[in-house]
PDB file of C-alpha atoms in Angstrom:
ATOM      1  CA  MET W   1      84.354  89.764 105.638  1.00  0.00           C
ATOM      2  CA  PRO W   2      82.325  88.242 102.798  1.00  0.00           C
ATOM      3  CA  GLU W   3      82.475  84.521 102.161  1.00  0.00           C
ATOM      4  CA  ARG W   4      84.578  83.777  99.073  1.00  0.00           C
ATOM      5  CA  GLU W   5      84.912  80.921  96.617  1.00  0.00           C
ATOM      6  CA  ARG W   6      87.625  81.036  93.972  1.00  0.00           C
ATOM      7  CA  ILE W   7      86.595  80.450  90.373  1.00  0.00           C
ATOM      8  CA  ALA W   8      89.423  79.764  87.909  1.00  0.00           C
ATOM      9  CA  MET W   9      89.447  82.023  84.854  1.00  0.00           C
ATOM     10  CA  GLU W  10      90.835  80.809  81.535  1.00  0.00           C
ATOM     11  CA  ASN W  11      93.454  82.936  79.748  1.00  0.00           C
ATOM     12  CA  SER W  12      93.944  85.283  82.670  1.00  0.00           C
ATOM     13  CA  GLU W  13      97.152  85.609  84.652  1.00  0.00           C
ATOM     14  CA  SER W  14      96.354  88.971  86.268  1.00  0.00           C
ATOM     15  CA  PHE W  15      93.003  88.374  87.944  1.00  0.00           C
ATOM     16  CA  GLU W  16      90.411  85.765  88.675  1.00  0.00           C
ATOM     17  CA  LYS W  17      86.778  85.830  89.626  1.00  0.00           C
ATOM     18  CA  GLU W  18      85.800  84.851  93.128  1.00  0.00           C
ATOM     19  CA  LYS W  19      82.289  84.026  94.220  1.00  0.00           C
ATOM     20  CA  ILE W  20      81.394  86.258  97.149  1.00  0.00           C
ATOM     21  CA  THR W  21      78.552  86.009  99.631  1.00  0.00           C
ATOM     22  CA  CYS W  22      77.386  89.437 100.733  1.00  0.00           C
ATOM     23  CA  PRO W  23      77.637  89.647 104.548  1.00  0.00           C
ATOM     24  CA  LYS W  24      74.444  91.729 104.648  1.00  0.00           C
ATOM     25  CA  CYS W  25      71.918  90.112 102.298  1.00  0.00           C
ATOM     26  CA  LYS W  26      73.715  86.748 101.871  1.00  0.00           C
ATOM     27  CA  LYS W  27      73.329  86.861  98.071  1.00  0.00           C
ATOM     28  CA  GLU W  28      76.152  85.403  95.948  1.00  0.00           C
ATOM     29  CA  ASN W  29      77.876  87.304  93.166  1.00  0.00           C
ATOM     30  CA  TYR W  30      81.330  87.575  91.592  1.00  0.00           C
ATOM     31  CA  PHE W  31      84.251  89.865  92.311  1.00  0.00           C
ATOM     32  CA  ALA W  32      87.459  90.377  90.300  1.00  0.00           C
ATOM     33  CA  VAL W  33      90.517  89.697  92.471  1.00  0.00           C
ATOM     34  CA  TRP W  34      93.644  91.223  90.943  1.00  0.00           C
ATOM     35  CA  HIS W  35      96.690  89.285  92.099  1.00  0.00           C
ATOM     36  CA  ASN W  36      98.971  90.949  89.544  1.00  0.00           C
ATOM     37  CA  VAL W  37      98.469  94.624  88.722  1.00  0.00           C
ATOM     38  CA  ASN W  38     100.726  96.036  86.035  1.00  0.00           C
ATOM     39  CA  VAL W  39      99.682  99.646  85.548  1.00  0.00           C
ATOM     40  CA  GLY W  40     101.845  99.843  82.443  1.00  0.00           C
ATOM     41  CA  GLU W  41      99.426  97.395  80.837  1.00  0.00           C
ATOM     42  CA  ASN W  42      96.294  98.466  82.742  1.00  0.00           C
ATOM     43  CA  PRO W  43      96.778 102.154  83.652  1.00  0.00           C
ATOM     44  CA  GLU W  44      93.159 102.519  84.778  1.00  0.00           C
ATOM     45  CA  LEU W  45      93.913 100.269  87.771  1.00  0.00           C
ATOM     46  CA  LYS W  46      96.321 102.748  89.357  1.00  0.00           C
ATOM     47  CA  GLU W  47      93.569 105.082  90.513  1.00  0.00           C
ATOM     48  CA  GLN W  48      91.546 102.118  91.759  1.00  0.00           C
ATOM     49  CA  VAL W  49      94.498 101.014  93.884  1.00  0.00           C
ATOM     50  CA  LEU W  50      95.072 104.544  95.188  1.00  0.00           C
ATOM     51  CA  SER W  51      91.397 105.054  96.059  1.00  0.00           C
ATOM     52  CA  GLY W  52      91.067 101.568  97.497  1.00  0.00           C
ATOM     53  CA  SER W  53      88.118 100.754  95.240  1.00  0.00           C
ATOM     54  CA  LEU W  54      89.939  97.743  93.779  1.00  0.00           C
ATOM     55  CA  PHE W  55      89.485  96.126  97.193  1.00  0.00           C
ATOM     56  CA  GLN W  56      85.865  97.139  97.641  1.00  0.00           C
ATOM     57  CA  TYR W  57      82.953  94.857  96.755  1.00  0.00           C
ATOM     58  CA  LYS W  58      79.578  96.517  96.222  1.00  0.00           C
ATOM     59  CA  CYS W  59      76.728  94.051  96.333  1.00  0.00           C
ATOM     60  CA  PRO W  60      74.546  94.520  93.223  1.00  0.00           C
ATOM     61  CA  ASP W  61      71.512  93.280  95.165  1.00  0.00           C
ATOM     62  CA  CYS W  62      71.519  95.347  98.357  1.00  0.00           C
ATOM     63  CA  GLY W  63      74.265  97.909  97.667  1.00  0.00           C
ATOM     64  CA  ALA W  64      76.306  97.024 100.758  1.00  0.00           C
ATOM     65  CA  VAL W  65      80.002  97.782 100.405  1.00  0.00           C
ATOM     66  CA  THR W  66      82.609  95.610 102.070  1.00  0.00           C
ATOM     67  CA  THR W  67      86.386  95.293 101.891  1.00  0.00           C
ATOM     68  CA  VAL W  68      87.879  92.238 100.227  1.00  0.00           C
ATOM     69  CA  ASP W  69      91.408  91.691 101.487  1.00  0.00           C
ATOM     70  CA  TYR W  70      93.825  89.798  99.247  1.00  0.00           C
ATOM     71  CA  GLY W  71      97.462  89.588  98.229  1.00  0.00           C
ATOM     72  CA  MET W  72      98.699  91.510  95.218  1.00  0.00           C
ATOM     73  CA  LEU W  73     101.816  92.312  93.228  1.00  0.00           C
ATOM     74  CA  TYR W  74     101.711  95.945  92.100  1.00  0.00           C
ATOM     75  CA  HIS W  75     104.067  96.880  89.267  1.00  0.00           C
ATOM     76  CA  ASP W  76     104.584 100.285  87.676  1.00  0.00           C
ATOM     77  CA  PRO W  77     107.323  99.959  85.047  1.00  0.00           C
ATOM     78  CA  ASP W  78     107.369 103.709  84.362  1.00  0.00           C
ATOM     79  CA  LYS W  79     107.909 104.611  88.024  1.00  0.00           C
ATOM     80  CA  LYS W  80     110.159 101.562  88.449  1.00  0.00           C
ATOM     81  CA  ILE W  81     108.420 100.215  91.513  1.00  0.00           C
ATOM     82  CA  MET W  82     107.151  96.782  92.519  1.00  0.00           C
ATOM     83  CA  ILE W  83     105.218  96.253  95.734  1.00  0.00           C
ATOM     84  CA  GLN W  84     104.043  92.879  96.991  1.00  0.00           C
ATOM     85  CA  ARG W  85     101.201  92.930  99.492  1.00  0.00           C
ATOM     86  CA  VAL W  86     101.507  89.737 101.547  1.00  0.00           C
ATOM     87  CA  GLN W  87      99.142  88.138 104.033  1.00  0.00           C
ATOM     88  CA  SER W  88     101.487  86.423 106.494  1.00  0.00           C
ATOM     89  CA  ALA W  89     104.867  86.868 108.152  1.00  0.00           C
ATOM     90  CA  GLU W  90     106.091  83.711 106.427  1.00  0.00           C
ATOM     91  CA  GLU W  91     105.101  85.045 103.016  1.00  0.00           C
ATOM     92  CA  MET W  92     106.816  88.341 103.796  1.00  0.00           C
ATOM     93  CA  GLN W  93     110.112  86.561 104.459  1.00  0.00           C
ATOM     94  CA  VAL W  94     109.837  84.573 101.236  1.00  0.00           C
ATOM     95  CA  VAL W  95     109.070  87.619  99.091  1.00  0.00           C
ATOM     96  CA  GLU W  96     111.801  89.656 100.771  1.00  0.00           C
ATOM     97  CA  GLY W  97     114.275  86.947  99.774  1.00  0.00           C
ATOM     98  CA  VAL W  98     113.017  86.891  96.193  1.00  0.00           C
ATOM     99  CA  PHE W  99     113.145  90.674  95.856  1.00  0.00           C
ATOM    100  CA  SER W 100     116.618  90.821  97.380  1.00  0.00           C
ATOM    101  CA  SER W 101     117.811  88.274  94.826  1.00  0.00           C
ATOM    102  CA  PHE W 102     116.565  90.568  92.057  1.00  0.00           C
ATOM    103  CA  LEU W 103     119.066  93.198  93.177  1.00  0.00           C
ATOM    104  CA  ALA W 104     121.962  90.879  94.000  1.00  0.00           C
ATOM    105  CA  GLU W 105     125.110  91.930  92.158  1.00  0.00           C
ATOM    106  CA  GLU W 106     126.106  88.327  91.492  1.00  0.00           C
ATOM    107  CA  ASN W 107     122.933  87.913  89.446  1.00  0.00           C
ATOM    108  CA  ALA W 108     123.930  90.358  86.718  1.00  0.00           C
ATOM    109  CA  GLU W 109     121.006  89.669  84.381  1.00  0.00           C
ATOM    110  CA  GLN W 110     118.292  90.254  86.977  1.00  0.00           C
ATOM    111  CA  ALA W 111     120.188  93.094  88.634  1.00  0.00           C
ATOM    112  CA  GLY W 112     120.313  94.820  85.268  1.00  0.00           C
ATOM    113  CA  ARG W 113     116.622  94.237  84.658  1.00  0.00           C
ATOM    114  CA  TYR W 114     115.661  95.762  87.988  1.00  0.00           C
ATOM    115  CA  ALA W 115     118.307  98.485  88.115  1.00  0.00           C
ATOM    116  CA  GLY W 116     116.836 101.645  89.610  1.00  0.00           C
ATOM    117  CA  TYR W 117     113.763  99.808  90.890  1.00  0.00           C
ATOM    118  CA  THR W 118     112.178 100.296  94.285  1.00  0.00           C
ATOM    119  CA  LEU W 119     111.092  96.877  95.580  1.00  0.00           C
ATOM    120  CA  ARG W 120     108.869  96.779  98.644  1.00  0.00           C
ATOM    121  CA  VAL W 121     106.967  94.193 100.678  1.00  0.00           C
ATOM    122  CA  VAL W 122     103.971  95.326 102.766  1.00  0.00           C
ATOM    123  CA  ASP W 123     101.448  93.553 104.954  1.00  0.00           C
ATOM    124  CA  SER W 124      98.297  95.603 104.443  1.00  0.00           C
ATOM    125  CA  VAL W 125      96.287  97.261 101.690  1.00  0.00           C
ATOM    126  CA  ASN W 126      96.662 100.673 103.345  1.00  0.00           C
ATOM    127  CA  ARG W 127     100.444 100.354 103.359  1.00  0.00           C
ATOM    128  CA  LEU W 128     100.379  99.278  99.731  1.00  0.00           C
ATOM    129  CA  ARG W 129      98.358 102.355  98.822  1.00  0.00           C
ATOM    130  CA  GLU W 130     100.658 104.585 100.877  1.00  0.00           C
ATOM    131  CA  LYS W 131     103.757 103.297  99.065  1.00  0.00           C
ATOM    132  CA  VAL W 132     102.127 103.829  95.669  1.00  0.00           C
ATOM    133  CA  TYR W 133     101.099 107.367  96.599  1.00  0.00           C
ATOM    134  CA  LEU W 134     104.585 108.241  97.847  1.00  0.00           C
ATOM    135  CA  LYS W 135     106.165 107.058  94.613  1.00  0.00           C
ATOM    136  CA  GLU W 136     103.609 108.998  92.577  1.00  0.00           C
ATOM    137  CA  LEU W 137     104.399 112.168  94.516  1.00  0.00           C
ATOM    138  CA  SER W 138     108.189 111.580  94.535  1.00  0.00           C
ATOM    139  CA  TYR W 139     108.526 111.212  98.291  1.00  0.00           C
ATOM    140  CA  ASP W 140     111.112 108.891  99.827  1.00  0.00           C
ATOM    141  CA  ASP W 141     109.216 106.301 101.869  1.00  0.00           C
ATOM    142  CA  ARG W 142     112.280 105.793 104.081  1.00  0.00           C
ATOM    143  CA  ALA W 143     112.124 109.415 105.242  1.00  0.00           C
ATOM    144  CA  ILE W 144     108.370 109.101 105.818  1.00  0.00           C
ATOM    145  CA  GLU W 145     108.867 106.035 108.030  1.00  0.00           C
ATOM    146  CA  LEU W 146     111.496 107.908 110.033  1.00  0.00           C
ATOM    147  CA  MET W 147     109.042 110.762 110.507  1.00  0.00           C
ATOM    148  CA  LYS W 148     106.538 108.265 111.919  1.00  0.00           C
ATOM    149  CA  ILE W 149     109.069 107.350 114.606  1.00  0.00           C
ATOM    150  CA  TYR W 150     109.330 110.996 115.618  1.00  0.00           C
ATOM    151  CA  VAL W 151     105.530 111.339 115.650  1.00  0.00           C
ATOM    152  CA  TYR W 152     105.203 108.199 117.779  1.00  0.00           C
ATOM    153  CA  LYS W 153     107.877 109.364 120.220  1.00  0.00           C
ATOM    154  CA  HIS W 154     106.316 112.806 120.606  1.00  0.00           C
ATOM    155  CA  LEU W 155     102.784 111.530 121.129  1.00  0.00           C
ATOM    156  CA  THR W 156     103.725 108.821 123.621  1.00  0.00           C
ATOM    157  CA  GLU W 157     105.876 111.236 125.627  1.00  0.00           C
ATOM    158  CA  GLU W 158     103.161 113.901 125.698  1.00  0.00           C
ATOM    159  CA  ASN W 159     100.221 111.534 126.351  1.00  0.00           C
ATOM    160  CA  GLU W 160     100.864 109.059 129.141  1.00  0.00           C
ATOM    161  CA  GLY W 161      99.263 105.674 128.548  1.00  0.00           C
ATOM    162  CA  ILE W 162      98.449 106.277 124.891  1.00  0.00           C
ATOM    163  CA  ARG W 163      98.535 103.122 122.748  1.00  0.00           C
ATOM    164  CA  ILE W 164      99.340 103.686 119.078  1.00  0.00           C
ATOM    165  CA  GLU W 165      98.739 100.731 116.761  1.00  0.00           C
ATOM    166  CA  GLU W 166      99.480 102.254 113.357  1.00  0.00           C
ATOM    167  CA  ILE W 167     100.538 105.484 111.699  1.00  0.00           C
ATOM    168  CA  LEU W 168      99.680 106.181 108.079  1.00  0.00           C
ATOM    169  CA  LEU W 169     100.297 109.213 105.898  1.00  0.00           C
ATOM    170  CA  GLU W 170      97.107 110.951 104.849  1.00  0.00           C
ATOM    171  CA  ILE W 171      97.078 112.479 101.378  1.00  0.00           C
ATOM    172  CA  LYS W 172      94.467 114.966 100.195  1.00  0.00           C
ATOM    173  CA  GLU W 173      94.255 116.715  96.847  1.00  0.00           C
ATOM    174  CA  GLY W 174      97.568 115.265  95.734  1.00  0.00           C
ATOM    175  CA  LYS W 175      99.727 116.191  98.724  1.00  0.00           C
ATOM    176  CA  PRO W 176     100.448 114.902 102.243  1.00  0.00           C
ATOM    177  CA  THR W 177      98.521 116.759 104.931  1.00  0.00           C
ATOM    178  CA  ASP W 178      98.561 114.722 108.137  1.00  0.00           C
ATOM    179  CA  PHE W 179      99.574 111.476 109.755  1.00  0.00           C
ATOM    180  CA  ALA W 180      96.524 109.364 110.564  1.00  0.00           C
ATOM    181  CA  ILE W 181      97.003 107.722 113.971  1.00  0.00           C
ATOM    182  CA  ARG W 182      95.109 104.513 114.762  1.00  0.00           C
ATOM    183  CA  LEU W 183      94.814 104.059 118.501  1.00  0.00           C
ATOM    184  CA  GLU W 184      94.063 101.019 120.587  1.00  0.00           C
ATOM    185  CA  GLY W 185      90.340 100.308 120.447  1.00  0.00           C
ATOM    186  CA  GLY W 186      89.906 101.494 116.885  1.00  0.00           C
ATOM    187  CA  GLN W 187      89.910 105.235 117.561  1.00  0.00           C
ATOM    188  CA  TRP W 188      91.703 107.562 115.155  1.00  0.00           C
ATOM    189  CA  GLY W 189      93.674 110.720 115.706  1.00  0.00           C
ATOM    190  CA  SER W 190      95.975 112.837 113.569  1.00  0.00           C
ATOM    191  CA  ALA W 191      99.275 114.688 113.608  1.00  0.00           C
ATOM    192  CA  TYR W 192     100.370 117.461 111.259  1.00  0.00           C
ATOM    193  CA  PHE W 193     102.671 116.605 108.376  1.00  0.00           C
ATOM    194  CA  SER W 194     105.472 119.145 107.979  1.00  0.00           C
ATOM    195  CA  GLU W 195     106.970 119.425 104.500  1.00  0.00           C
ATOM    196  CA  GLU W 196     109.900 121.336 105.957  1.00  0.00           C
ATOM    197  CA  PHE W 197     110.628 118.605 108.477  1.00  0.00           C
ATOM    198  CA  TYR W 198     110.356 115.959 105.757  1.00  0.00           C
ATOM    199  CA  LYS W 199     113.055 117.741 103.743  1.00  0.00           C
ATOM    200  CA  GLU W 200     115.272 117.975 106.812  1.00  0.00           C
ATOM    201  CA  VAL W 201     114.948 114.239 107.509  1.00  0.00           C
ATOM    202  CA  GLU W 202     115.528 113.347 103.881  1.00  0.00           C
ATOM    203  CA  LYS W 203     118.642 115.515 103.669  1.00  0.00           C
ATOM    204  CA  GLU W 204     120.102 114.427 107.008  1.00  0.00           C
ATOM    205  CA  PHE W 205     119.810 110.683 106.524  1.00  0.00           C
ATOM    206  CA  PHE W 206     119.865 110.119 102.792  1.00  0.00           C
ATOM    207  CA  GLY W 207     121.402 113.161 101.090  1.00  0.00           C
ATOM    208  CA  ASP W 208     121.594 112.479  97.365  1.00  0.00           C
ATOM    209  CA  ALA W 209     120.749 108.813  98.008  1.00  0.00           C
ATOM    210  CA  GLN W 210     117.040 109.595  97.902  1.00  0.00           C
ATOM    211  CA  LYS W 211     117.437 109.811  94.121  1.00  0.00           C
ATOM    212  CA  THR W 212     118.465 106.158  93.959  1.00  0.00           C
ATOM    213  CA  ALA W 213     116.518 103.006  94.717  1.00  0.00           C
ATOM    214  CA  SER W 214     116.824 101.486  98.177  1.00  0.00           C
ATOM    215  CA  LYS W 215     117.926  97.866  98.462  1.00  0.00           C
ATOM    216  CA  ASP W 216     115.837  97.393 101.619  1.00  0.00           C
ATOM    217  CA  CYS W 217     112.648  95.614 100.625  1.00  0.00           C
ATOM    218  CA  ILE W 218     110.811  95.966 103.931  1.00  0.00           C
ATOM    219  CA  VAL W 219     110.646  99.635 104.870  1.00  0.00           C
ATOM    220  CA  ASP W 220     108.232 100.084 107.742  1.00  0.00           C
ATOM    221  CA  PHE W 221     108.039 101.278 111.364  1.00  0.00           C
ATOM    222  CA  VAL W 222     110.306  98.477 112.625  1.00  0.00           C
ATOM    223  CA  TRP W 223     112.822  99.175 109.866  1.00  0.00           C
ATOM    224  CA  ALA W 224     112.835 102.862 110.798  1.00  0.00           C
ATOM    225  CA  ALA W 225     113.456 102.154 114.478  1.00  0.00           C
ATOM    226  CA  GLU W 226     116.404  99.900 113.635  1.00  0.00           C
ATOM    227  CA  PHE W 227     117.735 102.436 111.128  1.00  0.00           C
ATOM    228  CA  LEU W 228     117.796 105.185 113.740  1.00  0.00           C
ATOM    229  CA  LYS W 229     119.607 102.952 116.230  1.00  0.00           C
ATOM    230  CA  LYS W 230     122.354 102.368 113.678  1.00  0.00           C
ATOM    231  CA  ASN W 231     122.567 105.938 112.404  1.00  0.00           C
ATOM    232  CA  ARG W 232     122.359 108.032 115.529  1.00  0.00           C
TER     233      ARG W 232
END
């Protein structure tokens, strides 16, 4: 990770410049850190979030590229989705509480403002990107997380001793193709994504509800495991 020093920017609520020391050549330069991305106001940032380039610093002196990890609120008013990428378990709990209050029926004004919204909290850049992609392609992230449980169960039953650390949906040319499997030790594998199976999962567990926003703000692997316990 590059060394970073925050530099306050006047008249900017969406991003600030941070001084970064390149881990390769040790030269200092500046990098725009976007803590608030509203793609309704800055549509060009959507592709940068999806590609991951918004989190990539390329040193202008030596050309080395490194990832800069930071928290971000992503907001797409057209797609009606807000995703907060947090950097700690404590922050996740706080944001979950805030998002839940947005949808609380007793708070009529806010509930009306966020009616139909999908509100999510994630703990990594890759999960942020995955959620954005799924919304863009009109996939229900709840069904995708349930599919990950099935993938995990199948792989661990068929491969004794396998240690799976993360499962992410891989998207190529605008459509899901595989699940990327990160194994213990940093190795990667893959499992086929079945569109037919996705539709079966979506229909079985959500029916017409997939057309409405979910009130669960944390929808991840743990959420999916608990969901299946309650709905099986």
